[in-house]
PDB file of C-alpha atoms and ligand atoms in Angstrom:
ATOM      1  CA  MET G   1     136.095  85.032  96.142  1.00 54.00           C
ATOM      2  CA  THR G   2     132.692  85.409  94.569  1.00 71.00           C
ATOM      3  CA  ARG G   3     131.726  89.085  94.262  1.00 88.00           C
ATOM      4  CA  LEU G   4     128.486  90.789  95.195  1.00 97.00           C
ATOM      5  CA  ARG G   5     126.657  91.059  91.897  1.00 98.00           C
ATOM      6  CA  ALA G   6     123.446  92.986  92.613  1.00 98.00           C
ATOM      7  CA  VAL G   7     121.621  95.083  95.116  1.00 98.00           C
ATOM      8  CA  LEU G   8     117.845  94.634  95.336  1.00 98.00           C
ATOM      9  CA  TRP G   9     116.334  97.886  96.583  1.00 98.00           C
ATOM     10  CA  ASP G  10     113.033  98.221  98.409  1.00 98.00           C
ATOM     11  CA  VAL G  11     111.243 101.528  97.643  1.00 98.00           C
ATOM     12  CA  ASP G  12     108.888 102.781 100.326  1.00 97.00           C
ATOM     13  CA  GLY G  13     110.883 103.621 103.452  1.00 97.00           C
ATOM     14  CA  THR G  14     114.162 102.522 101.861  1.00 98.00           C
ATOM     15  CA  LEU G  15     114.743 104.659  98.742  1.00 98.00           C
ATOM     16  CA  ALA G  16     112.583 107.406 100.236  1.00 98.00           C
ATOM     17  CA  GLU G  17     110.411 108.151 103.230  1.00 97.00           C
ATOM     18  CA  THR G  18     107.203 107.945 101.213  1.00 97.00           C
ATOM     19  CA  GLU G  19     104.752 106.519 103.718  1.00 96.00           C
ATOM     20  CA  ARG G  20     103.868 109.160 106.336  1.00 94.00           C
ATOM     21  CA  ASP G  21     103.834 112.270 104.097  1.00 92.00           C
ATOM     22  CA  GLY G  22     103.143 110.529 100.762  1.00 96.00           C
ATOM     23  CA  HIS G  23     100.937 107.415 100.783  1.00 97.00           C
ATOM     24  CA  ARG G  24      99.163 108.243 104.059  1.00 98.00           C
ATOM     25  CA  VAL G  25      98.176 111.709 102.961  1.00 97.00           C
ATOM     26  CA  ALA G  26      97.038 110.354  99.563  1.00 98.00           C
ATOM     27  CA  PHE G  27      94.835 107.654 101.244  1.00 98.00           C
ATOM     28  CA  ASN G  28      93.183 110.465 103.303  1.00 98.00           C
ATOM     29  CA  GLN G  29      92.603 112.442 100.142  1.00 98.00           C
ATOM     30  CA  ALA G  30      90.968 109.358  98.582  1.00 98.00           C
ATOM     31  CA  PHE G  31      88.678 108.928 101.627  1.00 98.00           C
ATOM     32  CA  GLU G  32      87.648 112.564 101.350  1.00 98.00           C
ATOM     33  CA  ALA G  33      87.057 112.360  97.592  1.00 98.00           C
ATOM     34  CA  CYS G  34      84.689 109.413  98.210  1.00 98.00           C
ATOM     35  CA  GLY G  35      82.734 111.285 100.925  1.00 97.00           C
ATOM     36  CA  LEU G  36      84.090 108.999 103.670  1.00 98.00           C
ATOM     37  CA  ALA G  37      84.877 110.345 107.150  1.00 97.00           C
ATOM     38  CA  TRP G  38      87.743 107.777 107.500  1.00 98.00           C
ATOM     39  CA  ARG G  39      91.162 109.259 108.217  1.00 98.00           C
ATOM     40  CA  TRP G  40      94.464 107.591 108.957  1.00 98.00           C
ATOM     41  CA  ASP G  41      96.597 109.534 111.401  1.00 97.00           C
ATOM     42  CA  GLU G  42     100.334 109.094 111.606  1.00 97.00           C
ATOM     43  CA  THR G  43     100.164 106.580 114.526  1.00 97.00           C
ATOM     44  CA  SER G  44      97.393 104.396 113.155  1.00 97.00           C
ATOM     45  CA  TYR G  45      98.980 104.379 109.718  1.00 98.00           C
ATOM     46  CA  GLY G  46     102.192 103.093 111.281  1.00 96.00           C
ATOM     47  CA  GLU G  47     100.202 100.128 112.721  1.00 96.00           C
ATOM     48  CA  LEU G  48      98.491  99.571 109.405  1.00 97.00           C
ATOM     49  CA  LEU G  49     101.901  99.211 107.643  1.00 96.00           C
ATOM     50  CA  ALA G  50     102.021  95.712 109.043  1.00 94.00           C
ATOM     51  CA  VAL G  51      99.701  94.941 106.093  1.00 95.00           C
ATOM     52  CA  THR G  52     101.641  95.344 102.818  1.00 94.00           C
ATOM     53  CA  GLY G  53      99.906  96.631  99.744  1.00 94.00           C
ATOM     54  CA  GLY G  54      97.570  99.631  99.745  1.00 96.00           C
ATOM     55  CA  ARG G  55      94.455  97.757  98.615  1.00 96.00           C
ATOM     56  CA  GLU G  56      95.116  94.998 101.115  1.00 96.00           C
ATOM     57  CA  ARG G  57      95.618  97.682 103.827  1.00 98.00           C
ATOM     58  CA  LEU G  58      92.205  99.226 102.974  1.00 98.00           C
ATOM     59  CA  LEU G  59      90.466  95.833 103.181  1.00 98.00           C
ATOM     60  CA  HIS G  60      92.165  95.135 106.495  1.00 98.00           C
ATOM     61  CA  ASP G  61      91.032  98.490 107.945  1.00 98.00           C
ATOM     62  CA  MET G  62      87.443  97.940 106.764  1.00 98.00           C
ATOM     63  CA  GLN G  63      87.155  94.945 109.101  1.00 96.00           C
ATOM     64  CA  ARG G  64      86.976  97.267 112.020  1.00 95.00           C
ATOM     65  CA  ARG G  65      84.679  99.907 110.554  1.00 97.00           C
ATOM     66  CA  ALA G  66      80.955  99.724 111.297  1.00 96.00           C
ATOM     67  CA  ASP G  67      80.223 101.873 108.201  1.00 96.00           C
ATOM     68  CA  ALA G  68      82.219  99.745 105.782  1.00 97.00           C
ATOM     69  CA  PRO G  69      80.241  97.888 103.071  1.00 97.00           C
ATOM     70  CA  ARG G  70      78.775  94.620 104.278  1.00 95.00           C
ATOM     71  CA  THR G  71      79.656  92.078 101.610  1.00 97.00           C
ATOM     72  CA  PRO G  72      83.153  91.022 100.572  1.00 97.00           C
ATOM     73  CA  GLY G  73      82.392  91.943  96.991  1.00 97.00           C
ATOM     74  CA  GLU G  74      81.336  95.500  97.934  1.00 98.00           C
ATOM     75  CA  ARG G  75      84.418  95.882 100.127  1.00 98.00           C
ATOM     76  CA  GLU G  76      86.669  94.715  97.369  1.00 98.00           C
ATOM     77  CA  ALA G  77      85.047  97.144  94.888  1.00 98.00           C
ATOM     78  CA  LEU G  78      85.396 100.054  97.284  1.00 98.00           C
ATOM     79  CA  ALA G  79      89.050  99.135  98.110  1.00 98.00           C
ATOM     80  CA  ARG G  80      89.883  99.050  94.406  1.00 98.00           C
ATOM     81  CA  HIS G  81      88.169 102.364  93.813  1.00 98.00           C
ATOM     82  CA  LEU G  82      89.828 104.037  96.795  1.00 98.00           C
ATOM     83  CA  HIS G  83      93.200 102.557  95.806  1.00 98.00           C
ATOM     84  CA  GLU G  84      92.976 103.972  92.267  1.00 97.00           C
ATOM     85  CA  ILE G  85      92.193 107.431  93.556  1.00 98.00           C
ATOM     86  CA  LYS G  86      94.899 107.198  96.249  1.00 98.00           C
ATOM     87  CA  ASN G  87      97.543 106.263  93.696  1.00 97.00           C
ATOM     88  CA  ARG G  88      96.536 109.174  91.430  1.00 97.00           C
ATOM     89  CA  CYS G  89      96.707 111.556  94.427  1.00 98.00           C
ATOM     90  CA  TYR G  90     100.069 110.048  95.413  1.00 97.00           C
ATOM     91  CA  ALA G  91     101.540 110.510  91.916  1.00 96.00           C
ATOM     92  CA  GLU G  92     100.223 114.127  91.787  1.00 96.00           C
ATOM     93  CA  ARG G  93     101.653 114.831  95.206  1.00 96.00           C
ATOM     94  CA  VAL G  94     105.073 113.375  94.334  1.00 96.00           C
ATOM     95  CA  GLU G  95     105.131 115.364  91.088  1.00 93.00           C
ATOM     96  CA  ARG G  96     104.123 118.577  92.977  1.00 93.00           C
ATOM     97  CA  ILE G  97     106.225 118.445  96.179  1.00 91.00           C
ATOM     98  CA  GLY G  98     108.809 115.764  95.303  1.00 90.00           C
ATOM     99  CA  ILE G  99     109.741 113.337  98.057  1.00 96.00           C
ATOM    100  CA  PRO G 100     113.497 113.327  98.605  1.00 97.00           C
ATOM    101  CA  LEU G 101     115.555 110.147  98.249  1.00 97.00           C
ATOM    102  CA  ARG G 102     116.931 109.190 101.646  1.00 98.00           C
ATOM    103  CA  PRO G 103     120.404 110.758 102.207  1.00 97.00           C
ATOM    104  CA  GLY G 104     123.219 108.703 100.680  1.00 97.00           C
ATOM    105  CA  VAL G 105     120.882 106.608  98.483  1.00 98.00           C
ATOM    106  CA  ARG G 106     121.757 108.316  95.236  1.00 98.00           C
ATOM    107  CA  GLY G 107     125.441 108.139  95.896  1.00 97.00           C
ATOM    108  CA  LEU G 108     125.258 104.397  96.703  1.00 98.00           C
ATOM    109  CA  LEU G 109     123.234 103.723  93.537  1.00 98.00           C
ATOM    110  CA  GLU G 110     125.984 105.404  91.575  1.00 98.00           C
ATOM    111  CA  ASP G 111     128.786 103.670  93.455  1.00 97.00           C
ATOM    112  CA  ILE G 112     127.197 100.217  92.811  1.00 98.00           C
ATOM    113  CA  ALA G 113     126.948 100.958  89.085  1.00 98.00           C
ATOM    114  CA  ARG G 114     130.554 102.384  89.031  1.00 97.00           C
ATOM    115  CA  ARG G 115     131.795  99.211  90.598  1.00 96.00           C
ATOM    116  CA  GLY G 116     130.102  97.001  88.062  1.00 97.00           C
ATOM    117  CA  GLY G 117     127.234  95.889  90.331  1.00 98.00           C
ATOM    118  CA  LEU G 118     123.640  95.803  89.263  1.00 98.00           C
ATOM    119  CA  ASN G 119     120.849  97.825  90.893  1.00 98.00           C
ATOM    120  CA  ALA G 120     117.315  96.366  90.952  1.00 98.00           C
ATOM    121  CA  ILE G 121     113.987  97.479  92.412  1.00 98.00           C
ATOM    122  CA  VAL G 122     111.940  94.956  94.438  1.00 98.00           C
ATOM    123  CA  THR G 123     108.829  96.552  95.803  1.00 98.00           C
ATOM    124  CA  THR G 124     105.283  95.541  96.285  1.00 94.00           C
ATOM    125  CA  THR G 125     103.987  99.073  95.784  1.00 95.00           C
ATOM    126  CA  SER G 126     102.276  99.846  92.437  1.00 95.00           C
ATOM    127  CA  ARG G 127     104.484 100.634  89.359  1.00 97.00           C
ATOM    128  CA  GLY G 128     102.919 104.070  88.908  1.00 96.00           C
ATOM    129  CA  ASN G 129     104.115 105.105  92.363  1.00 97.00           C
ATOM    130  CA  VAL G 130     107.632 104.043  91.701  1.00 98.00           C
ATOM    131  CA  ASP G 131     107.525 105.731  88.311  1.00 97.00           C
ATOM    132  CA  ALA G 132     106.364 109.003  89.915  1.00 97.00           C
ATOM    133  CA  LEU G 133     109.039 108.926  92.570  1.00 97.00           C
ATOM    134  CA  LEU G 134     111.998 107.997  90.395  1.00 97.00           C
ATOM    135  CA  ARG G 135     111.046 110.038  87.397  1.00 96.00           C
ATOM    136  CA  TRP G 136     111.245 113.102  89.680  1.00 95.00           C
ATOM    137  CA  HIS G 137     114.782 112.184  90.793  1.00 96.00           C
ATOM    138  CA  LEU G 138     116.335 110.299  87.832  1.00 96.00           C
ATOM    139  CA  GLY G 139     114.309 111.544  84.821  1.00 96.00           C
ATOM    140  CA  ALA G 140     111.945 109.814  82.476  1.00 97.00           C
ATOM    141  CA  SER G 141     114.484 107.100  81.584  1.00 97.00           C
ATOM    142  CA  TRP G 142     115.016 106.124  85.234  1.00 98.00           C
ATOM    143  CA  ALA G 143     114.269 102.473  84.591  1.00 98.00           C
ATOM    144  CA  GLU G 144     117.442 102.205  82.465  1.00 98.00           C
ATOM    145  CA  SER G 145     119.419 102.583  85.639  1.00 98.00           C
ATOM    146  CA  PHE G 146     118.011  99.322  87.017  1.00 98.00           C
ATOM    147  CA  ALA G 147     118.677  95.806  85.695  1.00 98.00           C
ATOM    148  CA  ALA G 148     115.254  94.661  86.978  1.00 98.00           C
ATOM    149  CA  VAL G 149     112.170  96.448  88.269  1.00 98.00           C
ATOM    150  CA  VAL G 150     109.680  94.309  90.139  1.00 98.00           C
ATOM    151  CA  CYS G 151     106.526  96.001  91.412  1.00 98.00           C
ATOM    152  CA  GLY G 152     103.217  94.987  93.061  1.00 95.00           C
ATOM    153  CA  GLU G 153     101.573  94.205  89.723  1.00 95.00           C
ATOM    154  CA  ASP G 154     104.252  91.637  88.907  1.00 97.00           C
ATOM    155  CA  VAL G 155     103.404  89.303  91.747  1.00 97.00           C
ATOM    156  CA  LEU G 156     100.433  87.432  93.063  1.00 96.00           C
ATOM    157  CA  ARG G 157     101.609  87.551  96.723  1.00 96.00           C
ATOM    158  CA  LYS G 158     103.138  90.630  98.287  1.00 96.00           C
ATOM    159  CA  LYS G 159     105.925  90.826 100.882  1.00 96.00           C
ATOM    160  CA  PRO G 160     106.522  89.082 103.258  1.00 96.00           C
ATOM    161  CA  ASP G 161     106.074  86.474 100.562  1.00 97.00           C
ATOM    162  CA  PRO G 162     109.400  85.965  98.693  1.00 98.00           C
ATOM    163  CA  GLU G 163     107.731  86.060  95.271  1.00 98.00           C
ATOM    164  CA  ALA G 164     108.925  89.635  94.373  1.00 98.00           C
ATOM    165  CA  HIS G 165     112.558  88.842  95.296  1.00 98.00           C
ATOM    166  CA  LEU G 166     112.460  85.475  93.498  1.00 98.00           C
ATOM    167  CA  GLU G 167     111.082  87.188  90.386  1.00 98.00           C
ATOM    168  CA  ALA G 168     113.910  89.760  90.523  1.00 98.00           C
ATOM    169  CA  LEU G 169     116.465  87.007  90.808  1.00 98.00           C
ATOM    170  CA  ARG G 170     114.864  85.265  87.828  1.00 98.00           C
ATOM    171  CA  ARG G 171     114.976  88.420  85.728  1.00 98.00           C
ATOM    172  CA  LEU G 172     118.570  89.146  86.736  1.00 98.00           C
ATOM    173  CA  GLY G 173     119.637  85.539  86.090  1.00 98.00           C
ATOM    174  CA  LEU G 174     121.336  85.480  89.504  1.00 98.00           C
ATOM    175  CA  ASP G 175     121.350  83.171  92.451  1.00 97.00           C
ATOM    176  CA  ALA G 176     120.186  84.531  95.854  1.00 97.00           C
ATOM    177  CA  ALA G 177     123.779  83.985  97.171  1.00 97.00           C
ATOM    178  CA  GLU G 178     125.006  86.653  94.709  1.00 97.00           C
ATOM    179  CA  VAL G 179     122.840  89.549  95.888  1.00 98.00           C
ATOM    180  CA  VAL G 180     122.071  91.691  98.922  1.00 98.00           C
ATOM    181  CA  ALA G 181     118.568  93.186  99.537  1.00 98.00           C
ATOM    182  CA  ILE G 182     118.152  96.545 101.238  1.00 98.00           C
ATOM    183  CA  GLU G 183     114.916  96.850 103.171  1.00 98.00           C
ATOM    184  CA  ASP G 184     113.536  98.930 106.054  1.00 97.00           C
ATOM    185  CA  ALA G 185     110.649  96.817 107.361  1.00 96.00           C
ATOM    186  CA  PRO G 186     110.444  93.362 108.915  1.00 96.00           C
ATOM    187  CA  ALA G 187     108.007  92.190 106.209  1.00 96.00           C
ATOM    188  CA  GLY G 188     110.504  93.132 103.489  1.00 97.00           C
ATOM    189  CA  ALA G 189     113.333  91.463 105.397  1.00 97.00           C
ATOM    190  CA  SER G 190     111.288  88.325 105.792  1.00 97.00           C
ATOM    191  CA  ALA G 191     110.561  88.270 102.094  1.00 98.00           C
ATOM    192  CA  ALA G 192     114.169  88.694 101.148  1.00 98.00           C
ATOM    193  CA  ARG G 193     115.351  86.104 103.658  1.00 97.00           C
ATOM    194  CA  ALA G 194     112.726  83.612 102.505  1.00 97.00           C
ATOM    195  CA  ALA G 195     114.102  84.064  99.002  1.00 98.00           C
ATOM    196  CA  GLY G 196     117.563  83.240 100.350  1.00 97.00           C
ATOM    197  CA  CYS G 197     119.026  86.780 100.099  1.00 98.00           C
ATOM    198  CA  ALA G 198     121.251  88.503 102.658  1.00 98.00           C
ATOM    199  CA  VAL G 199     119.427  91.629 104.010  1.00 98.00           C
ATOM    200  CA  VAL G 200     120.759  94.979 105.039  1.00 98.00           C
ATOM    201  CA  ILE G 201     118.230  97.016 107.048  1.00 98.00           C
ATOM    202  CA  THR G 202     118.219 100.827 106.881  1.00 98.00           C
ATOM    203  CA  ARG G 203     115.901 101.943 109.729  1.00 97.00           C
ATOM    204  CA  SER G 204     113.067 104.202 108.604  1.00 97.00           C
ATOM    205  CA  VAL G 205     110.619 106.577 110.401  1.00 96.00           C
ATOM    206  CA  TYR G 206     108.024 103.883 110.879  1.00 97.00           C
ATOM    207  CA  PHE G 207     110.412 101.033 111.678  1.00 97.00           C
ATOM    208  CA  SER G 208     112.977 102.874 113.734  1.00 95.00           C
ATOM    209  CA  GLN G 209     112.822 100.263 116.528  1.00 92.00           C
ATOM    210  CA  ALA G 210     112.311  97.134 114.440  1.00 88.00           C
ATOM    211  CA  GLU G 211     114.566  94.204 115.299  1.00 88.00           C
ATOM    212  CA  VAL G 212     115.538  91.964 112.492  1.00 93.00           C
ATOM    213  CA  PRO G 213     117.781  89.400 114.134  1.00 88.00           C
ATOM    214  CA  ASP G 214     118.820  87.557 110.943  1.00 93.00           C
ATOM    215  CA  ALA G 215     119.861  90.739 109.033  1.00 97.00           C
ATOM    216  CA  ALA G 216     123.401  90.818 107.652  1.00 98.00           C
ATOM    217  CA  ALA G 217     123.502  94.407 108.973  1.00 98.00           C
ATOM    218  CA  ILE G 218     121.132  96.915 110.598  1.00 97.00           C
ATOM    219  CA  GLY G 219     121.689 100.599 110.852  1.00 97.00           C
ATOM    220  CA  PRO G 220     120.378 104.142 110.624  1.00 97.00           C
ATOM    221  CA  GLY G 221     120.664 104.628 106.901  1.00 97.00           C
ATOM    222  CA  ILE G 222     123.022 104.848 103.933  1.00 98.00           C
ATOM    223  CA  HIS G 223     124.011 108.391 104.923  1.00 96.00           C
ATOM    224  CA  SER G 224     126.114 107.203 107.872  1.00 95.00           C
ATOM    225  CA  ARG G 225     128.806 104.603 108.396  1.00 95.00           C
ATOM    226  CA  ALA G 226     128.365 104.944 112.170  1.00 94.00           C
ATOM    227  CA  GLY G 227     125.715 103.214 114.230  1.00 94.00           C
ATOM    228  CA  TRP G 228     125.686  99.942 112.249  1.00 96.00           C
ATOM    229  CA  ARG G 229     125.572  96.394 113.578  1.00 95.00           C
ATOM    230  CA  PRO G 230     128.003  94.833 112.672  1.00 95.00           C
ATOM    231  CA  SER G 231     130.079  98.034 112.816  1.00 94.00           C
ATOM    232  CA  LEU G 232     132.093  99.272 109.897  1.00 92.00           C
ATOM    233  CA  PRO G 233     135.852  99.725 110.203  1.00 86.00           C
ATOM    234  CA  ASP G 234     136.939 103.257 110.732  1.00 80.00           C
ATOM    235  CA  SER G 235     138.904 104.607 107.806  1.00 69.00           C
ATOM    236  CA  GLN G 236     139.859 108.120 106.925  1.00 62.00           C
ATOM    237  CA  GLU G 237     140.060 107.097 103.306  1.00 56.00           C
ATOM    238  CA  THR G 238     136.501 105.801 103.020  1.00 59.00           C
ATOM    239  CA  ALA G 239     133.534 108.087 102.456  1.00 66.00           C
ATOM    240  CA  ALA G 240     131.251 109.089 105.247  1.00 90.00           C
ATOM    241  CA  THR G 241     128.364 107.163 103.624  1.00 95.00           C
ATOM    242  CA  VAL G 242     127.807 103.433 103.146  1.00 97.00           C
ATOM    243  CA  SER G 243     129.574 102.190 100.003  1.00 96.00           C
ATOM    244  CA  PHE G 244     129.486  99.182  97.661  1.00 97.00           C
ATOM    245  CA  ASP G 245     132.561  97.843  99.610  1.00 96.00           C
ATOM    246  CA  ASP G 246     130.620  98.117 102.865  1.00 96.00           C
ATOM    247  CA  LEU G 247     127.665  96.212 101.405  1.00 98.00           C
ATOM    248  CA  GLU G 248     130.059  93.541 100.081  1.00 97.00           C
ATOM    249  CA  ARG G 249     131.671  93.261 103.488  1.00 96.00           C
ATOM    250  CA  TRP G 250     128.294  92.631 105.175  1.00 97.00           C
ATOM    251  CA  TRP G 251     127.169  90.339 102.370  1.00 97.00           C
ATOM    252  CA  ALA G 252     130.371  88.237 102.679  1.00 95.00           C
ATOM    253  CA  GLY G 253     129.821  87.944 106.446  1.00 91.00           C
ATOM    254  CA  ALA G 254     126.140  87.025 106.197  1.00 89.00           C
ATOM    255  CA  GLU G 255     125.185  83.841 107.890  1.00 68.00           C
ATOM    256  CA  ALA G 256     124.981  80.804 105.669  1.00 54.00           C
ATOM    257  CA  PRO G 257     121.140  80.434 105.717  1.00 50.00           C
ATOM    258  CA  ALA G 258     120.882  83.834 104.030  1.00 46.00           C
ATOM    259  CA  ARG G 259     123.228  82.702 101.292  1.00 49.00           C
ATOM    260  CA  ARG G 260     121.914  79.142 100.643  1.00 44.00           C
TER     261      ARG G 260
HETATM  262  C1  XBP H 301     105.222  99.277 100.442  1.00 66.06           C
HETATM  263  C2  XBP H 301     103.831  98.979 100.644  1.00 66.06           C
HETATM  264  C3  XBP H 301     102.887  99.691  99.767  1.00 66.06           C
HETATM  265  C4  XBP H 301     102.788 101.140 100.006  1.00 66.06           C
HETATM  266  C5  XBP H 301     101.581 101.674  99.219  1.00 66.06           C
HETATM  267  O1  XBP H 301     105.783  98.222  99.734  1.00 66.06           O
HETATM  268  O2  XBP H 301     103.450  98.177 101.446  1.00 66.06           O
HETATM  269  O3  XBP H 301     101.671  99.121 100.051  1.00 66.06           O
HETATM  270  O4  XBP H 301     102.557 101.453 101.385  1.00 66.06           O
HETATM  271  O5  XBP H 301     101.670 101.355  97.876  1.00 66.06           O
HETATM  272  P1  XBP H 301     107.376  98.012  99.659  1.00 66.06           P
HETATM  273  P2  XBP H 301     100.444 100.753  97.102  1.00 66.06           P
HETATM  274  O6  XBP H 301     107.880  98.028 101.055  1.00 66.06           O
HETATM  275  O7  XBP H 301     107.512  96.632  98.999  1.00 66.06           O
HETATM  276  O8  XBP H 301     107.957  99.103  98.793  1.00 66.06           O
HETATM  277  O9  XBP H 301      99.221 101.511  97.536  1.00 66.06           O
HETATM  278  O10 XBP H 301     100.771 100.935  95.628  1.00 66.06           O
HETATM  279  O11 XBP H 301     100.314  99.287  97.444  1.00 66.06           O
END
């Protein structure tokens, strides 16, 4: 049987819960720094997450603001400026408070590597944000733990477009049928599926109710082997957290369209 060769990890919401207490707070700091009264509360930010990419999210939000700049050029310039400040604030915040990896993530990263699988990052967030997060947890040479790192700057079209996943497959030299993507949000799942990858969904704070009917598996997070669909077999010998073997089991059972 072909083996699972690589795991393509999403970052925000999947590796860590970065959105509510990380990116959102940093966006608000950027608004304040620019003298804008705009603020994104937890609920409205959750709705804005339907738009992937921080700059794109800012532009989308400006459409409903009477005090936003009038011309597209001015809006674009303001969005770029705010986004730069926000990413600086985000990196400083991550360095200062640290945002924990979701429980079980670190162990699974290590299990994948131990079993000869490849780990890769496939995110449409900015590289600096990934660097700040993973440097804190894995040290300055964190990128050496990943066979490919694809970030927002590496693609023209962000998720749900499949470009980031396709770019990761190109860099890994693998076929979509040989990998599984781990995502938390429907947009990420759509991107991975459109690239032909099987998808495992770890539910996150902002996407706790999301339904992803064509996922190979959907569950509460890597920390638990309970609560997954399809369920995992009970075994006293296996660890309490999701393992490489579990991913391989789901991957092998994924419906054909995901593995074309
Ligand atoms: C997450 C995103 C990002 C972050 C903010 O992408 O949509 O926009 O919210 O990051 P993914 P930037 O799920 O692919 O990790 O401001 O750098 O875009």
